Coordinates of C-alpha atoms and ligand atoms in Angstrom, one line a residue:
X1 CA 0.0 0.0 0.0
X2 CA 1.5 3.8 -0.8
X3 CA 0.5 6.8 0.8
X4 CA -1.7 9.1 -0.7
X5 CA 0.6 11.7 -1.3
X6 CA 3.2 9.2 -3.5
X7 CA -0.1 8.3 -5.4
X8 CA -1.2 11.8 -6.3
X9 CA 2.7 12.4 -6.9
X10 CA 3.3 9.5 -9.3
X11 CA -0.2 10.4 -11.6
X12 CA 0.9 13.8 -11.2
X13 CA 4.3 13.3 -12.6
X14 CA 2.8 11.8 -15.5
X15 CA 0.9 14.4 -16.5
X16 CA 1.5 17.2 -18.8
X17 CA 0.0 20.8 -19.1
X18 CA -2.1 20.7 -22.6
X19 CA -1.5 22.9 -25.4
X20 CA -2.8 26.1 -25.9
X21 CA -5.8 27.4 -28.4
X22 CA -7.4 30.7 -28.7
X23 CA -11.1 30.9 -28.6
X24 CA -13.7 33.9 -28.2
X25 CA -13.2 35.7 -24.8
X26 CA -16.7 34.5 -22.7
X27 CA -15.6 30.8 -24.2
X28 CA -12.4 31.0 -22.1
X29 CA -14.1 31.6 -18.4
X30 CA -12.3 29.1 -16.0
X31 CA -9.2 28.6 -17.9
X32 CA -5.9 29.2 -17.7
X33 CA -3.9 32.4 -19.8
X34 CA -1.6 31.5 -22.3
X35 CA -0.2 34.7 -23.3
X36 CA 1.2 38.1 -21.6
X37 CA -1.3 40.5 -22.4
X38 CA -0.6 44.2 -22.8
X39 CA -2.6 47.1 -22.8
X40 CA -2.9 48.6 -26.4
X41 CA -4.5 51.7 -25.4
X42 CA -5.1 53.6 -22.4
X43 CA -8.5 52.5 -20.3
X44 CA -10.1 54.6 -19.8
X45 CA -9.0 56.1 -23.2
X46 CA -10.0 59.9 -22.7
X47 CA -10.6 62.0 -19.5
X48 CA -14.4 61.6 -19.0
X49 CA -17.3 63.0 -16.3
X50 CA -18.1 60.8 -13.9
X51 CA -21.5 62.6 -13.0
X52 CA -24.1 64.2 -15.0
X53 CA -24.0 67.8 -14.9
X54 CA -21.8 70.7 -16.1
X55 CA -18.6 70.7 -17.7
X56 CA -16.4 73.8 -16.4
X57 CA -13.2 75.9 -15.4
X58 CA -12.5 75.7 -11.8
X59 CA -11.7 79.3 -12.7
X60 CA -15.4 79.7 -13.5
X61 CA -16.8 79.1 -10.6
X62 CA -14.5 80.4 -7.9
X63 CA -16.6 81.2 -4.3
X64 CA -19.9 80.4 -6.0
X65 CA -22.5 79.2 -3.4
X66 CA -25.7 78.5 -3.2
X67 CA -26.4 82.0 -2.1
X68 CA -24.1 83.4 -4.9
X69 CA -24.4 81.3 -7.6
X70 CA -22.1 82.0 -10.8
X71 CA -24.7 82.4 -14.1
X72 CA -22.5 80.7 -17.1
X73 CA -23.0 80.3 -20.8
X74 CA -24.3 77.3 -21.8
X75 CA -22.9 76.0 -25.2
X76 CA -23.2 72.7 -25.8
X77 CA -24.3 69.5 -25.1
X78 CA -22.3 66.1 -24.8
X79 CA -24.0 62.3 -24.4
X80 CA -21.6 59.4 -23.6
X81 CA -20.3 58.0 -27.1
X82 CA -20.1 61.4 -28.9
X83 CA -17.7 64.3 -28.6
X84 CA -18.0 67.9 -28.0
X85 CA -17.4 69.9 -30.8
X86 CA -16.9 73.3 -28.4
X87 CA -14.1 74.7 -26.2
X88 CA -14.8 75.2 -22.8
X89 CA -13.6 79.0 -22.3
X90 CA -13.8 80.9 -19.0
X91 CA -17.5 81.6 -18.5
X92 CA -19.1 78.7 -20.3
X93 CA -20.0 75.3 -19.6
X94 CA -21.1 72.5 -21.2
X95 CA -23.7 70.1 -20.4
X96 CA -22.6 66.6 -19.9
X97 CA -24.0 63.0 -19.5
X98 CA -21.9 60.1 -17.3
X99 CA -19.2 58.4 -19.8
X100 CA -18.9 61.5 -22.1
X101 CA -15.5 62.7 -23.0
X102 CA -14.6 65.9 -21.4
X103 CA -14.8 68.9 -23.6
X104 CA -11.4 70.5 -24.0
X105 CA -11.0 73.6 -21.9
X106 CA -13.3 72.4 -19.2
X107 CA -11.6 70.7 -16.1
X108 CA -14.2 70.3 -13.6
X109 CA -17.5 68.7 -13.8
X110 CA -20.8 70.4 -11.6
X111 CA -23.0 67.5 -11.0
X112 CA -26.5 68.9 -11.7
X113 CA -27.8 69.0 -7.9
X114 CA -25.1 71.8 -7.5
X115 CA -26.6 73.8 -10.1
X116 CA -30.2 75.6 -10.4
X117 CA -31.3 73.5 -13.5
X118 CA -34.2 72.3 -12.0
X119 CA -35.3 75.9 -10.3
X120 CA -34.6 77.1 -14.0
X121 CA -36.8 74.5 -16.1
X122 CA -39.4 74.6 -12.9
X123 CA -39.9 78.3 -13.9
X124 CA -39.0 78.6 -17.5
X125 CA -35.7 80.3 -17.1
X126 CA -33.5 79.8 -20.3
X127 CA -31.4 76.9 -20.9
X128 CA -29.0 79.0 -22.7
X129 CA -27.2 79.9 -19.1
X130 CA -27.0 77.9 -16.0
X131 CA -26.4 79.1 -12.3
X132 CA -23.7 77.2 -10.3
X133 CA -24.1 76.7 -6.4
X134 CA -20.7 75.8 -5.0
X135 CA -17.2 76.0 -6.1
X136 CA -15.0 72.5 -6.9
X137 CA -11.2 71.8 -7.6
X138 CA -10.3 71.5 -10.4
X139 CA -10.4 67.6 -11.3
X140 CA -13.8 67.1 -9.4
X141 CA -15.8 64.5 -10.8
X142 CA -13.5 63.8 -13.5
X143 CA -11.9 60.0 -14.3
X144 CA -9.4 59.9 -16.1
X145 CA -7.6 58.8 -19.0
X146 CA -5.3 55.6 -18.2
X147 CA -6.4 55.6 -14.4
X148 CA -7.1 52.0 -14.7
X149 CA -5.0 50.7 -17.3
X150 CA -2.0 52.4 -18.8
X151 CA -0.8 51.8 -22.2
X152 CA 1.5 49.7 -22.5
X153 CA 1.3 48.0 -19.3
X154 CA 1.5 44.0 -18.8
X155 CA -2.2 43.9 -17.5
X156 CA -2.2 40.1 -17.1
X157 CA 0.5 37.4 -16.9
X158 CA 0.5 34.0 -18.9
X159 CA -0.9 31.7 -16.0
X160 CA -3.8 33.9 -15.1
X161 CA -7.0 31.9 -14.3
X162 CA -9.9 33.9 -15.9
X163 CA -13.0 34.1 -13.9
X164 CA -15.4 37.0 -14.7
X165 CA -13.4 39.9 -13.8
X166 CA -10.5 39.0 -15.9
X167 CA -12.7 38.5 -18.8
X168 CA -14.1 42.3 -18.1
X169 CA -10.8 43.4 -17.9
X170 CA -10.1 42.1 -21.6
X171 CA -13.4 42.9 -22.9
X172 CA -12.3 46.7 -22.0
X173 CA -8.5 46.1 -23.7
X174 CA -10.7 45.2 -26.6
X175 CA -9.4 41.5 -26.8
X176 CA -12.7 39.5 -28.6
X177 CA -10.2 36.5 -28.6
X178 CA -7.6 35.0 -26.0
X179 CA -4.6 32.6 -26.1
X180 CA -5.6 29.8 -23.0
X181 CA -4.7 26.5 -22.0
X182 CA -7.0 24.3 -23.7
X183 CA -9.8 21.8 -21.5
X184 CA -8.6 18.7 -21.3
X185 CA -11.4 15.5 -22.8
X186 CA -11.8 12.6 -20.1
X187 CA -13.0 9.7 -21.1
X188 CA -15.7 8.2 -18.4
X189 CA -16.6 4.5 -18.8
X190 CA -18.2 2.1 -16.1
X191 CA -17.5 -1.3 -15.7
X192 CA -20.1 -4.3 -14.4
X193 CA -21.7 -6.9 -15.3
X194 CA -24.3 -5.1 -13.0
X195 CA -24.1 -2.0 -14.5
X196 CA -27.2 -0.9 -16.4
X197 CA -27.9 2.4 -18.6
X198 CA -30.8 4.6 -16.8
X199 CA -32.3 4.9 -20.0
X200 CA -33.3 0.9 -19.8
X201 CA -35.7 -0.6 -17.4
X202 CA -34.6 -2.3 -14.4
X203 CA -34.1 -5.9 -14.2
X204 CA -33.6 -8.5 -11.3
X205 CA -29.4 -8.1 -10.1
X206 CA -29.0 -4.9 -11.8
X207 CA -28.4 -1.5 -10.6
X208 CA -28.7 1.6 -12.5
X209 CA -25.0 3.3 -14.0
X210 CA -25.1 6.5 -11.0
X211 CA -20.9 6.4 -11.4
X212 CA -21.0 7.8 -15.5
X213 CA -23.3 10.7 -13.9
X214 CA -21.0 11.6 -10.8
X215 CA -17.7 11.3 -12.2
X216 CA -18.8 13.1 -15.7
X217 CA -20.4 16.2 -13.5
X218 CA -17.2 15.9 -11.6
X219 CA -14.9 16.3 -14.5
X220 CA -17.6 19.3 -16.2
X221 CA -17.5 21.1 -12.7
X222 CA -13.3 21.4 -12.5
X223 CA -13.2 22.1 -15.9
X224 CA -13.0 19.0 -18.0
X225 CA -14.6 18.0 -20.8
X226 CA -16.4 14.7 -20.2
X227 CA -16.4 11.7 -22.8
X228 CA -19.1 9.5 -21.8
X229 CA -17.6 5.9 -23.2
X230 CA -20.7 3.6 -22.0
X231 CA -20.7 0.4 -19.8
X232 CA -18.5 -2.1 -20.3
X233 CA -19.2 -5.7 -18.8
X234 CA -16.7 -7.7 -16.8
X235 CA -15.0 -9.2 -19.7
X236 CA -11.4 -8.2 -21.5
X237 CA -12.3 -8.2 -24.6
X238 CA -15.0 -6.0 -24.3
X239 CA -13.2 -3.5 -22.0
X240 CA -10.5 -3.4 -23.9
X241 CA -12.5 -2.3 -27.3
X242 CA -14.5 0.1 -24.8
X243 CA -11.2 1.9 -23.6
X244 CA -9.8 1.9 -27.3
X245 CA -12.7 4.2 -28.1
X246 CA -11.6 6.6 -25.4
X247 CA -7.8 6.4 -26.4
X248 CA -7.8 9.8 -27.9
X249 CA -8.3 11.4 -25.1
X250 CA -6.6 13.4 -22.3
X251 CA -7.4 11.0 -19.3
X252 CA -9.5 8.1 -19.3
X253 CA -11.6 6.9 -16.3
X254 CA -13.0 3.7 -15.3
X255 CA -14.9 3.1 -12.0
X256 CA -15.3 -0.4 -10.7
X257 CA -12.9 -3.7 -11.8
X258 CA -10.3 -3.2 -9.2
X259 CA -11.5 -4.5 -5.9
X260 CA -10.0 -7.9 -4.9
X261 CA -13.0 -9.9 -6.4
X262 CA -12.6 -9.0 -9.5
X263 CA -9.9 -6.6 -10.6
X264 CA -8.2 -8.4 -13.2
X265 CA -10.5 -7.3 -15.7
X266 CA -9.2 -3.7 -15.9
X267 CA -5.8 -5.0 -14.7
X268 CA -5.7 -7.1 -17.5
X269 CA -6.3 -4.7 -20.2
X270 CA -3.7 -2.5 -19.0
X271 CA -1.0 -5.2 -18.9
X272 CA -2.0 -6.1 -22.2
X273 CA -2.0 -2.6 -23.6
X274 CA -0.1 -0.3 -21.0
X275 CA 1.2 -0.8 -17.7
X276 CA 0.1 -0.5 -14.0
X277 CA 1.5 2.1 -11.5
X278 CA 0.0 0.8 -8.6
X279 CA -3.1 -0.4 -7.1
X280 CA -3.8 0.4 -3.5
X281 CA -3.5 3.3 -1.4
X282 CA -3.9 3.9 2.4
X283 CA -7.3 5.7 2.0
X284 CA -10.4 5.0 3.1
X285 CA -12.3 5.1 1.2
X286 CA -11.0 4.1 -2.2
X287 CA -8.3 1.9 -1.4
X288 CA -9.0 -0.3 -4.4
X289 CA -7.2 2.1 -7.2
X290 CA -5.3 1.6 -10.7
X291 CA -2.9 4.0 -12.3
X292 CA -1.4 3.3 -15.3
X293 CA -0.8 4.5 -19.0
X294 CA -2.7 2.9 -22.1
X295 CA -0.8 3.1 -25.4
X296 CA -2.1 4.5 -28.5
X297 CA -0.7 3.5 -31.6
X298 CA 0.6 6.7 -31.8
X299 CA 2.8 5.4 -29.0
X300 CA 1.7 8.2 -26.7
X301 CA 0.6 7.0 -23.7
X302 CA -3.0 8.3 -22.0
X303 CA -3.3 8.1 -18.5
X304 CA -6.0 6.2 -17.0
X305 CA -7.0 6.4 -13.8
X306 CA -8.9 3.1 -12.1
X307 CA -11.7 4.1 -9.6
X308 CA -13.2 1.8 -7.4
X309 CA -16.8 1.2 -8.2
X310 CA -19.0 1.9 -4.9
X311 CA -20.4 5.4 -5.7
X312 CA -18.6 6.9 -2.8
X313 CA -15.1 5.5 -3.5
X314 CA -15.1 6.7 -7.2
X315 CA -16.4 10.7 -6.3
X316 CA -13.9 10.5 -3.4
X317 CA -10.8 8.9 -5.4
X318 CA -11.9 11.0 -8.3
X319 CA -11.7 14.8 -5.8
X320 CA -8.4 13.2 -4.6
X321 CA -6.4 12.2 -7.6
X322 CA -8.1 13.1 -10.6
X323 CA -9.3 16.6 -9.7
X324 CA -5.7 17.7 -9.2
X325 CA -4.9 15.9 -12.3
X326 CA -7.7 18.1 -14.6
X327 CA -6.6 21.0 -13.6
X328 CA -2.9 21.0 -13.8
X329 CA -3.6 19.8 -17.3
X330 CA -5.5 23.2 -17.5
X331 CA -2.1 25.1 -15.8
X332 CA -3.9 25.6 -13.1
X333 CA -1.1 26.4 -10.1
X334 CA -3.7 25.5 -7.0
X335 CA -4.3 22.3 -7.1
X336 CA -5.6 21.8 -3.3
X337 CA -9.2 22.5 -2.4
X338 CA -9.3 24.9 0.6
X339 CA -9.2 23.5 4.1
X340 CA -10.9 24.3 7.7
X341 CA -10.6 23.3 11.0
X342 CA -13.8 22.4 12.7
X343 CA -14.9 20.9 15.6
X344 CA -15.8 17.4 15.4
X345 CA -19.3 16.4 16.8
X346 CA -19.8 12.4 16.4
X347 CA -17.1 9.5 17.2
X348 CA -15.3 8.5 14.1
X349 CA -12.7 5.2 14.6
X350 CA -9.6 4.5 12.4
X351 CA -8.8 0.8 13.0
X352 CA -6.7 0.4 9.9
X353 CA -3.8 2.6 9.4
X354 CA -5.3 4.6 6.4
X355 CA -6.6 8.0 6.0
X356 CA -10.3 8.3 5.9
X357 CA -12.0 10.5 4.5
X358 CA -15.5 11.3 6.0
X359 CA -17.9 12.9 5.0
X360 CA -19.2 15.9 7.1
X361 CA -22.0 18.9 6.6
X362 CA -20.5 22.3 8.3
X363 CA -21.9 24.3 10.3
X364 CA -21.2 27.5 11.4
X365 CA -22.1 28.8 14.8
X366 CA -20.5 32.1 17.0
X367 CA -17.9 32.3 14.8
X368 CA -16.7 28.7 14.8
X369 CA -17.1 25.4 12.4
X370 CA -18.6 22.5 13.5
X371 CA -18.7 18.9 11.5
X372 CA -21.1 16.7 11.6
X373 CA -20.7 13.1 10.2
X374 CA -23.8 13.0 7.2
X375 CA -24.7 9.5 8.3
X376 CA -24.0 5.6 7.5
X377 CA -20.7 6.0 5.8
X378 CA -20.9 2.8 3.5
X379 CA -19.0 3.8 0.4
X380 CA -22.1 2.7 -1.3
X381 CA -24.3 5.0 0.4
X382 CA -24.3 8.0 -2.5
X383 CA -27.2 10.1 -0.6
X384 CA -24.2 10.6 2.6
X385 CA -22.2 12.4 -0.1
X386 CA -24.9 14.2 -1.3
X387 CA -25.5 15.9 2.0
X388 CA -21.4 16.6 2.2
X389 CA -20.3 19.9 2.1
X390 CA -16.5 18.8 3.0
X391 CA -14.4 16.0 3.9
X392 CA -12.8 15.6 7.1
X393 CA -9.6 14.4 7.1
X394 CA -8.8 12.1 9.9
X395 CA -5.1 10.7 9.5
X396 CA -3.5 7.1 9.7
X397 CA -1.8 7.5 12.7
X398 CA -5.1 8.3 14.6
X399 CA -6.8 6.1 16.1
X400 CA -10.4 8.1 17.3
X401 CA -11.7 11.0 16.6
X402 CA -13.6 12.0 19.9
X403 CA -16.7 14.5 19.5
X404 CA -15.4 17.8 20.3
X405 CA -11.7 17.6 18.6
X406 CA -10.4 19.8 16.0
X407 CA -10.6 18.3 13.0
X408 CA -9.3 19.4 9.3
X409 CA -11.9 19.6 7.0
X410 CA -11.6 19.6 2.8
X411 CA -14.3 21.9 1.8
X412 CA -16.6 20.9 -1.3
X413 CA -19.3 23.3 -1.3
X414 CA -19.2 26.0 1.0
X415 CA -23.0 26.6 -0.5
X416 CA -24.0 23.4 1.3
X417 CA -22.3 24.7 4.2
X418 CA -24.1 27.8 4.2
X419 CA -27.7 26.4 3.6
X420 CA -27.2 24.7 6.7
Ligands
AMP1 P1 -16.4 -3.0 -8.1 O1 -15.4 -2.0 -7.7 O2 -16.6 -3.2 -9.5 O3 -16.3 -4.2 -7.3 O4 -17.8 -2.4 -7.6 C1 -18.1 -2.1 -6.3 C2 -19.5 -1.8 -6.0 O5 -19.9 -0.6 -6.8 C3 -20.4 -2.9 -6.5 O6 -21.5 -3.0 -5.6 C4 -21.0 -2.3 -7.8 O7 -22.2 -2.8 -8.1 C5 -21.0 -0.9 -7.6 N1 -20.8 -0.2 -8.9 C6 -19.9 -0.4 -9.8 N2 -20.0 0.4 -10.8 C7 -21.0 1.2 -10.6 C8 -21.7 2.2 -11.3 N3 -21.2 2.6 -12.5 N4 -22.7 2.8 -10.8 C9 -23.2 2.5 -9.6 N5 -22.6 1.5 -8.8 C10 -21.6 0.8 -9.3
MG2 MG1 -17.5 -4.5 -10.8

């Protein structure tokens, strides 16, 4: 048996970052930058008003109050996405909308509660001049040009994950396309003689294929593109043509096959047509596990990563080794899911040396986390992991887990936790 750390280190040694491709910007949302990425332009490009109201010279209105307003000439007008044709001398003003480009000349901006607009349209007072009721420095209301982004300036690095604000950032560079670090494609095929598609009716001895669902939603949710290869009965042949189908892939996933009772089905095929890494790991649970590489004819080798079948193992093994595995193929840099401490509220018991895994629903109360086991943890029992919002890690060398002690605790979904 290896630890889990040598197992994640020896699938992660195999794998490789993927190559890049460039792809319309909102397509790109999750993955990883490929390319520096400089600012071509100033953002934002020209000094604009950040209120609506009246374009000016601080000169202009010097000591004008309320009580002494300063009258100035109105001359134009300016909307965001146009540009004022007029100067801004001493004594004049423009009127100006949010966004627009400041006139030349003017270098302040009245916003239109300090000015008698309304008093003026209230009793049909001309337009052509407007009354000012306080005095501003000069740059008031006023963003401007380059005071986000400066031209020329890196903006983003090459490694960047791109989550929505990265993608408004580029939108306002003007970047409709980006250079990332392609998805990888995962092949998903179940194993079992059991095993029956939920699109057939069930018979006597059969269970429905609930593995295909998780492990594909698993792969979608970290990034992955999912392959679903079908079902493939206990039987080498038949694997073996099953797996062939998925051999252009990134990654290929099996669950079930490598428990005691019958494991030399997947084992089989990959002695045949790859080779085995290893096979069990000091977890619990999932300690049944493959590793190994499947040759294409290319000679390339695919990694394929043997899940245990119970429903539990394969979501468990899959967060453990293959989630880290999708996402440095996407150059992601974080490969861990954030942990917690909590305080543990039932009795968990470790009588075999390995590291379990249990699954817990947090809670939050006075500023503290609490875990509480989700129920029965058979690694069959799916409905336990459904009501998981982290794992808590208890490790080999402990023997109990007494209700009350500090626990570390993977987090899954800190929604869940919330809800709670
Ligand atoms: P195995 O690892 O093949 O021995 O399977 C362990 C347990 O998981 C058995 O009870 C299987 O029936 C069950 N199992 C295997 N594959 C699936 C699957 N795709 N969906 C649901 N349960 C499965
Ligand atoms: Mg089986």
């Amino acid at each position: 048996m290896i630890s889990v750390e040598e197992a994640l280190g020896k699938i992660l040694d195999f794998i490789d970052i993927l190559e890049e491709e460039e792809k319309p910007l909102l397509d790109c949302l999750g993955q990883v930058l490929a390319e520096d990425v400089y600012a071509p332009f100033d953002v934002p490009p020209q000094d604009n008003s950040a209120m609506d109201g009246y374009a000016v010279r601080a000169g202009s209105i010097e000591g004008a109050s309320y009580e002494h307003s300063k009258v100035l000439r109105v001359i134009g007008e300016v909307a965001a996405g146009t540009v004022a044709k007029v100067k801004v001398e001493p004594g004049t003003s423009v009127r100006i909308m949010t966004g627009a480009p400041l006139p030349q000349g003017a270098d302040v901006v009245v916003p239109f509660e300090a000015t008698d607009e309304v008093d003026r349209k209230r009793f049909s007072l001309s337009e052509a001049e407007i009354g000012i009721c306080c005095s501003l420095p000069e740059g008031s209301n006023i963003r401007r040009g380059g005071e986000d982004i400066v031209e020329g300036e890196l903006v983003m690095k090459q490694g960047r994950l791109l989550g929505p604000t990265e993608l408004g950032v580029l939108a306002s560079l003007g970047k409709g396309k980006v250079r990332v670090i392609r998805r990888p494609v995962v092949g998903v095929l179940a194993t079992g003689d059991e095993v029956l598609d939920i699109n057939q009716p069930l018979l006597p001895g059969k269970i429905y294929n609930s593995n295909t669902y998780s492990l594909a939603a698993q792969v979608l949710s970290f990034g992955g593109i999912p392959r679903l290869l079908g079902i493939a009965p206990d039987n080498v042949g038949q694997l073996s043509v099953a797996l062939r189908r998925g051999l252009d892939c990134d990654m290929l996933i099996t669950s079930g096959g490598v428990s005691l009772g019958d494991y030399d089905v997947v084992k089989q095929v990959l002695a045949a047509e790859g080779d085995i890494s290893f096979w069990t790991v000091r977890m619990k649970p999932g300690k049944p596990l493959a590793f190994g590489t499947f040759k294409r004819n290319s000679g390339k080798r695919v990694p394929h990563l043997g899940l245990p079948g119970n429903p539990v193992s394969s979501m468990i093994t899959f967060e453990v080794f293959a989630r880290p595995a999708i996402l440095k193929m996407m150059g992601k840099r974080n490969l861990t899911r954030p942990t917690i401490t909590a305080t543990m509220e039932d009795l968990i018991e470790n009588n075999d040396g390995r590291r379990i895994f249990a699954r817990v629903l947090i809670s939050s109360r006075e500023g503290s986390y609490f875990a509480s086991l989700t129920g029965p943890q058979g690694s069959g029992i799916l409905t336990s992991m459904a009501k998981a919002s982290g794992l808590a890690i208890i490790p080999e060398t402990t023997k109990e887990v007494k209700p009350g002690t500090t626990v570390e605790v993977m987090m899954l979904d800190w929604d869940k936790a919330q809800d709670s």
